[in-house]
mmCIF file with all atom_site columns, C-alpha atoms in Angstrom:
data_model
loop_
_atom_site.group_PDB
_atom_site.id
_atom_site.type_symbol
_atom_site.label_atom_id
_atom_site.label_alt_id
_atom_site.label_comp_id
_atom_site.label_asym_id
_atom_site.label_entity_id
_atom_site.label_seq_id
_atom_site.pdbx_PDB_ins_code
_atom_site.Cartn_x
_atom_site.Cartn_y
_atom_site.Cartn_z
_atom_site.occupancy
_atom_site.B_iso_or_equiv
_atom_site.pdbx_formal_charge
_atom_site.auth_seq_id
_atom_site.auth_comp_id
_atom_site.auth_asym_id
_atom_site.auth_atom_id
_atom_site.pdbx_PDB_model_num
ATOM 1   C CA . MET O 1 1   ? -2.246  94.304 -11.063 1.00 81.00 ? 1   MET O CA 1
ATOM 2   C CA . LEU O 1 2   ? -0.731  91.347 -9.860  1.00 86.00 ? 2   LEU O CA 1
ATOM 3   C CA . SER O 1 3   ? 1.545   92.827 -7.120  1.00 88.00 ? 3   SER O CA 1
ATOM 4   C CA . ARG O 1 4   ? -1.998  93.942 -5.016  1.00 92.00 ? 4   ARG O CA 1
ATOM 5   C CA . TRP O 1 5   ? -3.692  90.382 -5.787  1.00 95.00 ? 5   TRP O CA 1
ATOM 6   C CA . LEU O 1 6   ? -0.029  88.669 -4.407  1.00 94.00 ? 6   LEU O CA 1
ATOM 7   C CA . GLU O 1 7   ? -0.525  90.735 -1.029  1.00 93.00 ? 7   GLU O CA 1
ATOM 8   C CA . LYS O 1 8   ? -3.426  90.416 0.544   1.00 95.00 ? 8   LYS O CA 1
ATOM 9   C CA . GLU O 1 9   ? -2.503  86.356 1.895   1.00 97.00 ? 9   GLU O CA 1
ATOM 10  C CA . ALA O 1 10  ? -5.102  84.192 1.463   1.00 97.00 ? 10  ALA O CA 1
ATOM 11  C CA . CYS O 1 11  ? -5.661  83.396 5.006   1.00 96.00 ? 11  CYS O CA 1
ATOM 12  C CA . GLY O 1 12  ? -8.819  80.529 6.102   1.00 96.00 ? 12  GLY O CA 1
ATOM 13  C CA . LYS O 1 13  ? -12.208 79.200 3.967   1.00 97.00 ? 13  LYS O CA 1
ATOM 14  C CA . GLN O 1 14  ? -10.785 81.737 1.351   1.00 97.00 ? 14  GLN O CA 1
ATOM 15  C CA . LEU O 1 15  ? -7.098  79.889 1.451   1.00 97.00 ? 15  LEU O CA 1
ATOM 16  C CA . TYR O 1 16  ? -9.132  76.363 0.792   1.00 97.00 ? 16  TYR O CA 1
ATOM 17  C CA . GLY O 1 17  ? -10.947 78.396 -1.913  1.00 98.00 ? 17  GLY O CA 1
ATOM 18  C CA . TYR O 1 18  ? -7.932  78.926 -3.341  1.00 98.00 ? 18  TYR O CA 1
ATOM 19  C CA . LEU O 1 19  ? -6.181  75.144 -2.770  1.00 97.00 ? 19  LEU O CA 1
ATOM 20  C CA . ALA O 1 20  ? -8.867  74.213 -4.505  1.00 98.00 ? 20  ALA O CA 1
ATOM 21  C CA . GLY O 1 21  ? -10.017 76.316 -6.644  1.00 98.00 ? 21  GLY O CA 1
ATOM 22  C CA . PHE O 1 22  ? -5.467  75.589 -8.292  1.00 97.00 ? 22  PHE O CA 1
ATOM 23  C CA . VAL O 1 23  ? -5.895  72.342 -7.574  1.00 97.00 ? 23  VAL O CA 1
ATOM 24  C CA . VAL O 1 24  ? -8.506  71.813 -10.479 1.00 97.00 ? 24  VAL O CA 1
ATOM 25  C CA . ALA O 1 25  ? -7.138  74.332 -12.788 1.00 97.00 ? 25  ALA O CA 1
ATOM 26  C CA . GLY O 1 26  ? -3.604  71.947 -12.463 1.00 97.00 ? 26  GLY O CA 1
ATOM 27  C CA . PHE O 1 27  ? -5.344  69.379 -13.682 1.00 95.00 ? 27  PHE O CA 1
ATOM 28  C CA . LEU O 1 28  ? -7.156  70.400 -15.960 1.00 96.00 ? 28  LEU O CA 1
ATOM 29  C CA . TRP O 1 29  ? -4.394  72.762 -17.452 1.00 96.00 ? 29  TRP O CA 1
ATOM 30  C CA . ASP O 1 30  ? -2.854  68.887 -18.053 1.00 94.00 ? 30  ASP O CA 1
ATOM 31  C CA . VAL O 1 31  ? -5.880  67.937 -19.692 1.00 92.00 ? 31  VAL O CA 1
ATOM 32  C CA . ILE O 1 32  ? -5.992  70.576 -21.702 1.00 95.00 ? 32  ILE O CA 1
ATOM 33  C CA . ALA O 1 33  ? -2.003  70.329 -22.323 1.00 94.00 ? 33  ALA O CA 1
ATOM 34  C CA . ALA O 1 34  ? -2.338  67.125 -23.608 1.00 91.00 ? 34  ALA O CA 1
ATOM 35  C CA . GLU O 1 35  ? -4.733  67.257 -25.336 1.00 92.00 ? 35  GLU O CA 1
ATOM 36  C CA . ILE O 1 36  ? -2.704  70.064 -27.391 1.00 94.00 ? 36  ILE O CA 1
ATOM 37  C CA . LEU O 1 37  ? 0.674   68.287 -27.575 1.00 92.00 ? 37  LEU O CA 1
ATOM 38  C CA . TYR O 1 38  ? -2.264  65.187 -28.543 1.00 90.00 ? 38  TYR O CA 1
ATOM 39  C CA . LEU O 1 39  ? -3.749  67.469 -31.505 1.00 94.00 ? 39  LEU O CA 1
ATOM 40  C CA . LEU O 1 40  ? -0.189  68.723 -32.478 1.00 93.00 ? 40  LEU O CA 1
ATOM 41  C CA . GLY O 1 41  ? 0.979   64.565 -33.300 1.00 91.00 ? 41  GLY O CA 1
ATOM 42  C CA . ILE O 1 42  ? 2.880   64.264 -29.884 1.00 88.00 ? 42  ILE O CA 1
ATOM 43  C CA . ASP O 1 43  ? 1.648   61.667 -28.103 1.00 75.00 ? 43  ASP O CA 1
ATOM 44  C CA . PHE O 1 44  ? 2.076   63.103 -24.194 1.00 69.00 ? 44  PHE O CA 1
ATOM 45  C CA . SER O 1 45  ? 1.001   60.169 -23.195 1.00 63.00 ? 45  SER O CA 1
ATOM 46  C CA . SER O 1 46  ? 3.803   57.681 -24.598 1.00 55.00 ? 46  SER O CA 1
ATOM 47  C CA . LEU O 1 47  ? 5.642   59.311 -23.813 1.00 49.00 ? 47  LEU O CA 1
ATOM 48  C CA . SER O 1 48  ? 4.967   59.449 -20.035 1.00 54.00 ? 48  SER O CA 1
ATOM 49  C CA . LYS O 1 49  ? 4.157   55.576 -20.268 1.00 50.00 ? 49  LYS O CA 1
ATOM 50  C CA . THR O 1 50  ? 8.739   56.250 -20.745 1.00 47.00 ? 50  THR O CA 1
ATOM 51  C CA . GLU O 1 51  ? 9.411   57.147 -17.031 1.00 54.00 ? 51  GLU O CA 1
ATOM 52  C CA . LYS O 1 52  ? 5.959   54.323 -15.822 1.00 57.00 ? 52  LYS O CA 1
ATOM 53  C CA . ASN O 1 53  ? 6.908   52.046 -13.071 1.00 64.00 ? 53  ASN O CA 1
ATOM 54  C CA . ILE O 1 54  ? 6.001   52.259 -9.553  1.00 68.00 ? 54  ILE O CA 1
ATOM 55  C CA . PRO O 1 55  ? 3.229   50.122 -9.072  1.00 75.00 ? 55  PRO O CA 1
ATOM 56  C CA . MET O 1 56  ? 0.200   52.559 -8.024  1.00 73.00 ? 56  MET O CA 1
ATOM 57  C CA . LEU O 1 57  ? -2.088  49.812 -6.371  1.00 73.00 ? 57  LEU O CA 1
ATOM 58  C CA . THR O 1 58  ? -0.072  49.819 -3.515  1.00 82.00 ? 58  THR O CA 1
ATOM 59  C CA . LEU O 1 59  ? -0.582  51.126 1.134   1.00 79.00 ? 59  LEU O CA 1
ATOM 60  C CA . THR O 1 60  ? 2.965   52.850 0.436   1.00 85.00 ? 60  THR O CA 1
ATOM 61  C CA . PHE O 1 61  ? 1.730   54.231 -2.457  1.00 84.00 ? 61  PHE O CA 1
ATOM 62  C CA . PRO O 1 62  ? 0.350   57.702 -0.681  1.00 87.00 ? 62  PRO O CA 1
ATOM 63  C CA . LEU O 1 63  ? 3.583   57.978 0.971   1.00 89.00 ? 63  LEU O CA 1
ATOM 64  C CA . VAL O 1 64  ? 4.979   58.194 -1.871  1.00 86.00 ? 64  VAL O CA 1
ATOM 65  C CA . LEU O 1 65  ? 3.052   60.629 -3.701  1.00 88.00 ? 65  LEU O CA 1
ATOM 66  C CA . ILE O 1 66  ? 3.025   62.950 -0.546  1.00 92.00 ? 66  ILE O CA 1
ATOM 67  C CA . ALA O 1 67  ? 7.531   62.847 -0.384  1.00 93.00 ? 67  ALA O CA 1
ATOM 68  C CA . GLY O 1 68  ? 7.478   63.197 -4.032  1.00 91.00 ? 68  GLY O CA 1
ATOM 69  C CA . ALA O 1 69  ? 5.103   66.571 -3.802  1.00 94.00 ? 69  ALA O CA 1
ATOM 70  C CA . LEU O 1 70  ? 7.125   67.685 -1.416  1.00 95.00 ? 70  LEU O CA 1
ATOM 71  C CA . LEU O 1 71  ? 10.324  67.417 -2.721  1.00 96.00 ? 71  LEU O CA 1
ATOM 72  C CA . GLU O 1 72  ? 9.954   69.402 -6.029  1.00 96.00 ? 72  GLU O CA 1
ATOM 73  C CA . GLU O 1 73  ? 7.885   71.689 -3.672  1.00 96.00 ? 73  GLU O CA 1
ATOM 74  C CA . VAL O 1 74  ? 10.428  72.014 -1.469  1.00 96.00 ? 74  VAL O CA 1
ATOM 75  C CA . LEU O 1 75  ? 13.241  72.587 -4.579  1.00 96.00 ? 75  LEU O CA 1
ATOM 76  C CA . PHE O 1 76  ? 10.763  74.940 -6.795  1.00 97.00 ? 76  PHE O CA 1
ATOM 77  C CA . ARG O 1 77  ? 8.847   77.295 -4.759  1.00 96.00 ? 77  ARG O CA 1
ATOM 78  C CA . LEU O 1 78  ? 12.145  77.258 -2.038  1.00 94.00 ? 78  LEU O CA 1
ATOM 79  C CA . PRO O 1 79  ? 13.904  79.486 -4.427  1.00 98.00 ? 79  PRO O CA 1
ATOM 80  C CA . LEU O 1 80  ? 11.005  81.788 -4.821  1.00 98.00 ? 80  LEU O CA 1
ATOM 81  C CA . ALA O 1 81  ? 11.184  82.618 -1.280  1.00 98.00 ? 81  ALA O CA 1
ATOM 82  C CA . PHE O 1 82  ? 14.305  83.038 -1.066  1.00 98.00 ? 82  PHE O CA 1
ATOM 83  C CA . ALA O 1 83  ? 13.622  86.098 -3.619  1.00 98.00 ? 83  ALA O CA 1
ATOM 84  C CA . VAL O 1 84  ? 10.783  87.444 -1.622  1.00 98.00 ? 84  VAL O CA 1
ATOM 85  C CA . HIS O 1 85  ? 13.361  87.979 1.324   1.00 98.00 ? 85  HIS O CA 1
ATOM 86  C CA . MET O 1 86  ? 15.750  89.056 -1.068  1.00 98.00 ? 86  MET O CA 1
ATOM 87  C CA . GLY O 1 87  ? 12.622  92.051 -1.768  1.00 97.00 ? 87  GLY O CA 1
ATOM 88  C CA . TRP O 1 88  ? 12.986  91.035 -5.584  1.00 97.00 ? 88  TRP O CA 1
ATOM 89  C CA . SER O 1 89  ? 9.976   93.078 -7.567  1.00 96.00 ? 89  SER O CA 1
ATOM 90  C CA . VAL O 1 90  ? 6.654   91.057 -8.741  1.00 96.00 ? 90  VAL O CA 1
ATOM 91  C CA . ASN O 1 91  ? 8.141   90.947 -11.897 1.00 96.00 ? 91  ASN O CA 1
ATOM 92  C CA . ASN O 1 92  ? 11.398  89.335 -11.503 1.00 97.00 ? 92  ASN O CA 1
ATOM 93  C CA . ILE O 1 93  ? 9.890   86.626 -8.887  1.00 98.00 ? 93  ILE O CA 1
ATOM 94  C CA . LEU O 1 94  ? 7.408   86.017 -10.691 1.00 97.00 ? 94  LEU O CA 1
ATOM 95  C CA . ALA O 1 95  ? 10.212  85.381 -13.844 1.00 98.00 ? 95  ALA O CA 1
ATOM 96  C CA . GLY O 1 96  ? 12.039  83.410 -11.617 1.00 98.00 ? 96  GLY O CA 1
ATOM 97  C CA . ALA O 1 97  ? 9.500   81.472 -10.903 1.00 98.00 ? 97  ALA O CA 1
ATOM 98  C CA . PHE O 1 98  ? 8.391   81.656 -15.232 1.00 98.00 ? 98  PHE O CA 1
ATOM 99  C CA . VAL O 1 99  ? 12.320  79.920 -15.258 1.00 98.00 ? 99  VAL O CA 1
ATOM 100 C CA . LEU O 1 100 ? 11.784  77.092 -12.583 1.00 98.00 ? 100 LEU O CA 1
ATOM 101 C CA . SER O 1 101 ? 8.672   76.079 -13.812 1.00 97.00 ? 101 SER O CA 1
ATOM 102 C CA . ILE O 1 102 ? 9.927   75.778 -17.677 1.00 97.00 ? 102 ILE O CA 1
ATOM 103 C CA . LEU O 1 103 ? 12.849  72.917 -15.044 1.00 97.00 ? 103 LEU O CA 1
ATOM 104 C CA . PHE O 1 104 ? 10.080  71.549 -13.229 1.00 95.00 ? 104 PHE O CA 1
ATOM 105 C CA . GLY O 1 105 ? 8.820   70.843 -16.917 1.00 94.00 ? 105 GLY O CA 1
ATOM 106 C CA . ALA O 1 106 ? 11.800  69.426 -18.051 1.00 93.00 ? 106 ALA O CA 1
ATOM 107 C CA . LEU O 1 107 ? 12.318  67.621 -15.421 1.00 92.00 ? 107 LEU O CA 1
ATOM 108 C CA . HIS O 1 108 ? 9.766   65.161 -15.654 1.00 88.00 ? 108 HIS O CA 1
ATOM 109 C CA . GLY O 1 109 ? 10.335  63.861 -19.232 1.00 83.00 ? 109 GLY O CA 1
ATOM 110 C CA . GLY O 1 110 ? 12.323  66.726 -21.541 1.00 85.00 ? 110 GLY O CA 1
ATOM 111 C CA . ALA O 1 111 ? 10.352  69.436 -24.195 1.00 89.00 ? 111 ALA O CA 1
ATOM 112 C CA . PRO O 1 112 ? 6.548   68.154 -24.331 1.00 90.00 ? 112 PRO O CA 1
ATOM 113 C CA . HIS O 1 113 ? 6.737   68.312 -20.291 1.00 92.00 ? 113 HIS O CA 1
ATOM 114 C CA . ILE O 1 114 ? 7.337   72.085 -20.069 1.00 94.00 ? 114 ILE O CA 1
ATOM 115 C CA . LEU O 1 115 ? 4.239   72.713 -21.145 1.00 94.00 ? 115 LEU O CA 1
ATOM 116 C CA . VAL O 1 116 ? 2.073   70.175 -19.376 1.00 94.00 ? 116 VAL O CA 1
ATOM 117 C CA . GLN O 1 117 ? 3.507   69.989 -15.989 1.00 94.00 ? 117 GLN O CA 1
ATOM 118 C CA . GLY O 1 118 ? 5.704   73.845 -16.081 1.00 96.00 ? 118 GLY O CA 1
ATOM 119 C CA . GLY O 1 119 ? 1.780   75.120 -16.722 1.00 96.00 ? 119 GLY O CA 1
ATOM 120 C CA . SER O 1 120 ? 0.953   73.225 -14.035 1.00 96.00 ? 120 SER O CA 1
ATOM 121 C CA . GLY O 1 121 ? 4.085   73.895 -12.012 1.00 96.00 ? 121 GLY O CA 1
ATOM 122 C CA . PHE O 1 122 ? 3.261   77.784 -12.627 1.00 97.00 ? 122 PHE O CA 1
ATOM 123 C CA . LEU O 1 123 ? 0.597   78.074 -11.480 1.00 97.00 ? 123 LEU O CA 1
ATOM 124 C CA . TYR O 1 124 ? 0.697   76.069 -8.057  1.00 97.00 ? 124 TYR O CA 1
ATOM 125 C CA . SER O 1 125 ? 3.921   78.638 -7.831  1.00 98.00 ? 125 SER O CA 1
ATOM 126 C CA . LEU O 1 126 ? 1.108   81.647 -8.401  1.00 98.00 ? 126 LEU O CA 1
ATOM 127 C CA . LEU O 1 127 ? -0.470  79.220 -4.971  1.00 98.00 ? 127 LEU O CA 1
ATOM 128 C CA . PHE O 1 128 ? 3.155   79.128 -3.428  1.00 98.00 ? 128 PHE O CA 1
ATOM 129 C CA . LEU O 1 129 ? 2.653   83.361 -3.269  1.00 98.00 ? 129 LEU O CA 1
ATOM 130 C CA . LYS O 1 130 ? -0.131  83.737 -2.627  1.00 98.00 ? 130 LYS O CA 1
ATOM 131 C CA . CYS O 1 131 ? -0.739  81.824 0.340   1.00 98.00 ? 131 CYS O CA 1
ATOM 132 C CA . GLY O 1 132 ? 1.734   82.666 2.228   1.00 98.00 ? 132 GLY O CA 1
ATOM 133 C CA . GLY O 1 133 ? 5.037   82.898 -0.180  1.00 98.00 ? 133 GLY O CA 1
ATOM 134 C CA . TYR O 1 134 ? 4.777   86.979 -0.647  1.00 98.00 ? 134 TYR O CA 1
ATOM 135 C CA . GLN O 1 135 ? 3.831   87.487 2.786   1.00 97.00 ? 135 GLN O CA 1
ATOM 136 C CA . ARG O 1 136 ? 6.993   85.892 3.968   1.00 97.00 ? 136 ARG O CA 1
ATOM 137 C CA . LYS O 1 137 ? 4.497   82.640 5.066   1.00 98.00 ? 137 LYS O CA 1
ATOM 138 C CA . TYR O 1 138 ? 7.273   80.211 4.023   1.00 97.00 ? 138 TYR O CA 1
ATOM 139 C CA . LEU O 1 139 ? 6.343   77.183 5.997   1.00 97.00 ? 139 LEU O CA 1
ATOM 140 C CA . LYS O 1 140 ? 2.092   78.095 5.520   1.00 98.00 ? 140 LYS O CA 1
ATOM 141 C CA . ALA O 1 141 ? 2.884   78.548 2.033   1.00 98.00 ? 141 ALA O CA 1
ATOM 142 C CA . LEU O 1 142 ? 5.364   75.247 1.328   1.00 98.00 ? 142 LEU O CA 1
ATOM 143 C CA . ALA O 1 143 ? 2.364   73.049 3.639   1.00 97.00 ? 143 ALA O CA 1
ATOM 144 C CA . THR O 1 144 ? -0.058  75.185 1.035   1.00 98.00 ? 144 THR O CA 1
ATOM 145 C CA . ALA O 1 145 ? 1.424   74.508 -2.551  1.00 98.00 ? 145 ALA O CA 1
ATOM 146 C CA . SER O 1 146 ? 3.010   70.898 -1.373  1.00 97.00 ? 146 SER O CA 1
ATOM 147 C CA . THR O 1 147 ? -0.784  69.425 -0.486  1.00 97.00 ? 147 THR O CA 1
ATOM 148 C CA . ALA O 1 148 ? -2.347  70.787 -3.742  1.00 97.00 ? 148 ALA O CA 1
ATOM 149 C CA . HIS O 1 149 ? 0.824   69.024 -5.456  1.00 96.00 ? 149 HIS O CA 1
ATOM 150 C CA . PHE O 1 150 ? -0.090  66.349 -3.725  1.00 96.00 ? 150 PHE O CA 1
ATOM 151 C CA . LEU O 1 151 ? -3.859  66.754 -4.189  1.00 96.00 ? 151 LEU O CA 1
ATOM 152 C CA . HIS O 1 152 ? -3.278  67.764 -7.705  1.00 96.00 ? 152 HIS O CA 1
ATOM 153 C CA . ASN O 1 153 ? -1.270  63.758 -8.362  1.00 92.00 ? 153 ASN O CA 1
ATOM 154 C CA . GLY O 1 154 ? -3.654  62.546 -6.587  1.00 92.00 ? 154 GLY O CA 1
ATOM 155 C CA . MET O 1 155 ? -6.059  63.104 -9.763  1.00 93.00 ? 155 MET O CA 1
ATOM 156 C CA . ILE O 1 156 ? -4.175  62.264 -12.011 1.00 89.00 ? 156 ILE O CA 1
ATOM 157 C CA . VAL O 1 157 ? -4.226  58.889 -10.626 1.00 87.00 ? 157 VAL O CA 1
ATOM 158 C CA . ILE O 1 158 ? -7.435  58.267 -9.687  1.00 89.00 ? 158 ILE O CA 1
ATOM 159 C CA . ALA O 1 159 ? -7.621  59.515 -13.858 1.00 88.00 ? 159 ALA O CA 1
ATOM 160 C CA . LEU O 1 160 ? -5.177  56.200 -14.529 1.00 83.00 ? 160 LEU O CA 1
ATOM 161 C CA . ILE O 1 161 ? -6.851  54.080 -12.129 1.00 85.00 ? 161 ILE O CA 1
ATOM 162 C CA . ALA O 1 162 ? -10.163 54.613 -14.123 1.00 87.00 ? 162 ALA O CA 1
ATOM 163 C CA . GLY O 1 163 ? -8.552  54.338 -17.776 1.00 85.00 ? 163 GLY O CA 1
ATOM 164 C CA . GLY O 1 164 ? -7.122  50.947 -16.404 1.00 84.00 ? 164 GLY O CA 1
ATOM 165 C CA . GLU O 1 165 ? -3.582  51.715 -15.346 1.00 80.00 ? 165 GLU O CA 1
ATOM 166 C CA . THR O 1 166 ? -1.529  50.468 -12.978 1.00 75.00 ? 166 THR O CA 1
ATOM 167 C CA . VAL O 1 167 ? 1.963   51.610 -12.951 1.00 71.00 ? 167 VAL O CA 1
ATOM 168 C CA . PHE O 1 168 ? 2.422   55.473 -12.128 1.00 66.00 ? 168 PHE O CA 1
#
């Protein structure tokens, strides 16, 4: 069923719909996952504060967000392009996306981050595959996933600024 969905590449208005939908879904996932951690007694917000050291209210900060999103997408989505190129089955590609998402989350700060960033990372793996990656249009897929990642990070920054934060 998922392979059928991936076979039809998102193009035109549909691509923008997927882009917007996945950005919102990723942001909501982050909020819900952080709340689940809080309910389990794990204060995710305090874990995240230890890594914050980049001032948000500067002219260069958007460039940091763009560069960070692009770098992370290259590192964690391009292996999926290799899997597609090598002819892996959809199930194996998705298993690879799952493993990459665990690594993505863990590298953001440990086990609690696997649930938060790992979950949204898996969504962006699906977006990468749907918007060209599965059809071997890797540059388009990378551009779409990077844009989604940048917009997602931007939404988080806006929420943080609205809550009185000044560093990311």
